[in-house]
Coordinates of C-alpha atoms in Angstrom, one line a residue:
M1 CA 10.8 20.5 -11.1
Q2 CA 13.8 19.1 -9.3
L3 CA 13.6 15.8 -7.4
E4 CA 14.1 17.5 -4.0
E5 CA 10.9 19.6 -4.6
V6 CA 9.0 16.5 -5.7
I7 CA 10.1 14.8 -2.5
R8 CA 9.1 17.8 -0.4
R9 CA 5.6 17.7 -1.8
L10 CA 5.3 13.9 -1.3
E11 CA 6.4 14.2 2.3
A12 CA 3.9 17.0 2.9
L13 CA 1.3 14.4 2.0
S14 CA 2.8 11.5 4.0
P15 CA 5.4 12.8 6.4
P16 CA 8.3 10.4 7.1
S17 CA 7.6 10.8 10.9
F18 CA 4.7 8.5 10.5
A19 CA 6.9 5.7 9.1
E20 CA 7.6 2.8 11.5
S21 CA 11.1 2.4 13.0
W22 CA 11.9 -0.8 11.0
D23 CA 10.9 0.7 7.7
N24 CA 13.1 2.1 4.9
S25 CA 10.8 4.6 3.2
G26 CA 12.4 7.4 1.3
L27 CA 14.9 7.9 -1.5
M28 CA 16.4 4.6 -2.7
C29 CA 18.6 6.2 -5.4
G30 CA 18.9 9.3 -7.5
R31 CA 20.1 12.9 -7.7
K32 CA 18.1 15.4 -5.7
K33 CA 18.9 18.1 -8.3
K34 CA 17.7 16.0 -11.2
E35 CA 14.8 17.6 -13.2
I36 CA 11.8 15.4 -13.0
E37 CA 9.3 15.4 -15.8
K38 CA 7.9 11.8 -15.9
I39 CA 6.9 9.6 -13.0
L40 CA 6.2 5.9 -13.1
L41 CA 4.1 4.6 -10.3
S42 CA 4.3 1.0 -9.0
V43 CA 3.6 -1.0 -5.8
D44 CA 7.0 -2.8 -6.2
A45 CA 10.2 -2.2 -8.0
T46 CA 10.4 -5.6 -9.7
D47 CA 12.8 -6.4 -12.6
E48 CA 10.0 -5.9 -15.0
V49 CA 9.0 -2.5 -13.5
V50 CA 12.6 -1.3 -13.5
E51 CA 13.0 -2.3 -17.1
E52 CA 9.8 -0.5 -18.0
A53 CA 11.1 2.6 -16.1
V54 CA 14.4 2.6 -18.1
L55 CA 12.8 1.9 -21.5
S56 CA 10.1 4.6 -21.1
D57 CA 12.5 7.4 -20.2
T58 CA 11.1 7.7 -16.7
D59 CA 12.8 10.2 -14.4
L60 CA 11.3 8.9 -11.1
L61 CA 10.1 5.5 -10.2
L62 CA 7.7 6.1 -7.3
T63 CA 6.9 2.8 -5.4
H64 CA 5.0 1.8 -2.3
H65 CA 7.3 -0.9 -1.2
P66 CA 11.0 0.0 -0.7
L67 CA 13.5 -1.4 -3.2
I68 CA 16.0 -1.6 -0.5
F69 CA 14.5 -3.5 2.3
P70 CA 15.8 -4.4 4.8
H71 CA 19.1 -2.5 4.9
V72 CA 21.8 -4.2 3.0
S73 CA 25.6 -4.1 3.6
S74 CA 26.8 -4.6 0.0
L75 CA 25.5 -4.5 -3.6
T76 CA 26.6 -6.6 -6.5
E77 CA 25.2 -7.5 -9.9
D78 CA 24.6 -11.0 -8.5
D79 CA 22.2 -9.6 -6.0
I80 CA 18.5 -9.0 -6.9
V81 CA 18.4 -5.6 -5.3
G82 CA 21.8 -4.8 -6.7
R83 CA 21.0 -5.5 -10.3
R84 CA 17.9 -3.4 -10.1
L85 CA 19.7 -0.4 -8.5
F86 CA 22.6 -0.6 -11.0
K87 CA 20.1 -0.6 -13.9
L88 CA 18.3 2.4 -12.4
I89 CA 21.4 4.4 -11.6
Q90 CA 23.1 3.7 -15.0
A91 CA 19.9 5.1 -16.7
D92 CA 19.7 8.0 -14.3
V93 CA 16.3 7.0 -13.0
C94 CA 15.5 8.0 -9.4
C95 CA 13.6 5.7 -7.1
Y96 CA 11.6 6.8 -4.1
A97 CA 9.3 4.7 -1.8
M98 CA 6.3 5.8 0.3
H99 CA 5.7 2.8 2.5
T100 CA 4.5 2.7 6.2
N101 CA 4.2 6.6 6.3
F102 CA 1.7 6.2 3.3
D103 CA 0.0 3.2 5.0
V104 CA -0.8 5.6 7.9
I105 CA -1.5 8.8 6.0
G106 CA -3.1 7.9 2.8
M107 CA -3.7 4.2 2.4
A108 CA -5.8 3.6 5.5
D109 CA -8.4 6.2 4.9
E110 CA -8.5 5.6 1.1
A111 CA -9.3 1.9 1.7
A112 CA -11.9 2.8 4.3
D113 CA -13.5 5.4 2.0
R114 CA -13.9 2.8 -0.8
L115 CA -15.9 0.6 1.7
E116 CA -17.8 3.7 2.9
L117 CA -17.0 2.9 6.5
N118 CA -18.7 5.3 9.0
D119 CA -17.8 6.2 12.6
R120 CA -14.2 5.0 11.8
T121 CA -11.4 4.5 14.3
V122 CA -7.7 3.8 13.7
L123 CA -7.2 -0.1 13.9
D124 CA -3.5 -0.3 15.0
V125 CA -2.2 3.0 16.6
T126 CA 1.5 3.4 15.5
Y127 CA 1.8 7.2 16.1
E128 CA 0.5 9.3 18.9
D129 CA 1.1 12.8 20.1
T130 CA -0.9 15.3 22.2
L131 CA -3.1 16.2 19.2
S132 CA -3.9 12.9 17.5
K133 CA -3.6 9.1 17.2
E134 CA -2.7 7.7 13.8
G135 CA -1.9 4.3 12.5
V136 CA -2.4 1.4 10.2
G137 CA -5.9 0.3 9.1
R138 CA -9.3 1.4 10.0
A139 CA -12.4 0.0 11.6
G140 CA -16.0 1.3 11.1
R141 CA -19.6 0.6 10.3
L142 CA -20.5 -0.6 6.8
P143 CA -23.2 1.3 5.0
Q144 CA -25.6 -1.4 5.8
E145 CA -25.6 -4.8 7.5
M146 CA -24.8 -7.7 5.1
S147 CA -23.6 -11.3 5.1
L148 CA -20.0 -12.2 5.0
R149 CA -20.5 -13.5 1.4
E150 CA -21.9 -10.1 0.4
C151 CA -19.1 -8.3 2.1
A152 CA -16.6 -10.4 0.1
E153 CA -18.4 -9.4 -3.2
L154 CA -18.3 -5.7 -2.1
V155 CA -14.5 -6.0 -1.5
K156 CA -14.1 -7.6 -5.0
E157 CA -16.0 -4.8 -6.5
V158 CA -14.5 -1.8 -4.8
F159 CA -10.9 -3.0 -5.1
L160 CA -11.2 -4.5 -8.5
I161 CA -10.2 -8.0 -7.5
D162 CA -11.2 -11.3 -9.3
S163 CA -11.3 -13.4 -6.2
V164 CA -10.8 -13.4 -2.5
R165 CA -10.3 -16.1 0.2
V166 CA -13.1 -16.2 3.0
Y167 CA -12.8 -17.6 6.4
G168 CA -16.0 -18.0 8.3
D169 CA -19.7 -18.8 7.7
P170 CA -20.6 -17.1 4.4
D171 CA -24.0 -16.4 5.9
M172 CA -22.9 -14.7 9.1
R173 CA -24.1 -11.1 9.5
I174 CA -21.6 -8.3 9.2
R175 CA -22.0 -4.8 10.5
I176 CA -18.6 -3.6 11.7
A177 CA -15.6 -4.1 9.4
A178 CA -11.9 -3.7 9.9
I179 CA -9.5 -3.1 7.0
S180 CA -5.7 -3.4 7.0
P181 CA -4.2 -3.2 3.5
G182 CA -1.2 -5.4 2.7
S183 CA -0.3 -8.0 5.3
G184 CA -2.6 -7.9 8.3
K185 CA -2.4 -11.4 9.8
K186 CA -1.0 -9.8 13.0
R187 CA -4.0 -7.5 13.3
S188 CA -6.9 -9.9 14.1
G189 CA -6.6 -9.0 17.7
Y190 CA -6.9 -5.3 16.9
A191 CA -10.0 -6.1 14.8
L192 CA -11.6 -7.9 17.7
K193 CA -10.8 -5.2 20.1
A194 CA -12.5 -2.7 17.8
G195 CA -15.6 -4.9 17.8
A196 CA -15.3 -5.8 14.2
D197 CA -17.2 -8.7 12.7
V198 CA -14.8 -9.1 9.8
L199 CA -11.1 -8.3 9.0
I200 CA -10.4 -7.5 5.4
T201 CA -6.6 -7.8 4.7
G202 CA -4.1 -10.0 3.0
D203 CA -1.4 -12.6 3.7
I204 CA -3.7 -14.6 6.1
D205 CA -2.1 -18.0 6.9
H206 CA -3.9 -21.3 7.7
H207 CA -3.7 -21.1 11.5
E208 CA -4.6 -17.4 11.7
G209 CA -7.7 -18.0 9.6
I210 CA -8.8 -20.9 11.7
D211 CA -8.1 -19.2 15.0
S212 CA -9.8 -16.0 13.9
V213 CA -13.0 -17.8 13.0
A214 CA -13.0 -19.6 16.4
R215 CA -12.9 -16.2 18.1
G216 CA -15.9 -15.1 16.1
L217 CA -14.0 -13.0 13.5
G218 CA -14.7 -13.5 9.8
I219 CA -11.7 -13.0 7.5
I220 CA -11.7 -11.7 3.9
D221 CA -8.2 -12.2 2.4
A222 CA -8.0 -9.9 -0.6
G223 CA -4.2 -10.5 -1.1
H224 CA -1.3 -8.2 -0.3
Y225 CA -1.3 -6.5 -3.7
G226 CA -5.1 -6.7 -4.1
I227 CA -5.8 -3.8 -1.8
E228 CA -2.5 -2.0 -1.8
K229 CA -2.7 -1.3 -5.5
I230 CA -4.9 1.7 -4.6
F231 CA -1.6 3.4 -4.1
L232 CA -1.4 3.8 -7.9
S233 CA -4.7 5.7 -8.4
Y234 CA -4.4 7.6 -5.2
M235 CA -0.9 9.0 -6.1
K236 CA -1.7 9.6 -9.7
Q237 CA -4.6 11.8 -8.7
F238 CA -2.4 13.6 -6.0
I239 CA 0.5 14.2 -8.4
L240 CA -1.8 15.5 -11.2
K241 CA -3.4 17.9 -8.8
N242 CA -0.4 19.2 -7.0
M243 CA 2.3 18.8 -9.8
P244 CA 0.2 19.2 -13.0
E245 CA 3.3 19.7 -15.1
M246 CA 4.3 16.1 -14.5
T247 CA 3.6 13.1 -16.8
V248 CA 2.3 10.3 -14.6
V249 CA 2.1 6.7 -15.8
C250 CA 1.0 3.5 -13.8
A251 CA 3.4 0.6 -14.3
S252 CA 2.0 -2.6 -15.9
Q253 CA 2.5 -4.6 -12.7
K254 CA -0.2 -7.1 -11.6
E255 CA -0.7 -9.8 -9.1
P256 CA 2.6 -11.8 -8.8
F257 CA 0.7 -15.1 -9.2
I258 CA -2.0 -16.8 -11.2
V259 CA -4.8 -19.1 -10.0
V260 CA -5.1 -22.3 -12.0

């Protein structure tokens, strides 16, 4: 199957029209007529992931975060993005990113499904037409009332995370949860508006955590990568179902830090 047909099927799942205006989702590099037989999935196109793609004879590196972001005016081997692109292009490896369009159509509901949120609503509406409202994150009722500590344990379990950071009284009761995979420190206001008791997200800073608790909102910081890695299993399942002739492999990427 040629790359342009693979892209057509990916964009049928998460249309580019749902991407935010500042984003750079789409084809980072590659020939649209190239035959694609093997796809490597990764959240990020790091040096290690690019090397893995080249050494494993990958045809398409499919990532969540764009390799080129924001737009650049020049590329050289001295530039981080440049050296990665040169390596991919020289090995004839295509690279395509599904970012905020997948956040809206894919990531949001998958994350909410894992928490079994009921009566869910869109957390932050970023797209609206006469038929529907779509956007980043979801808010809804947990399967049962629980403590903030129990909710944190649930998040660790369903997203396969070793540890999370919790802001708020661990014994506070939680019924309504909001989840915003990736960086959600700007969405505490949306969580409060949705009537949430807790916001589950990543990249919460010191002041946002303190201020959220003061406003009555618990925070579970599961890390940026911690939740967004569900992109891998979601897309592997989608590709195997809709393009069964493809070989699909998840990159060996992991959290970019360790806790000591």
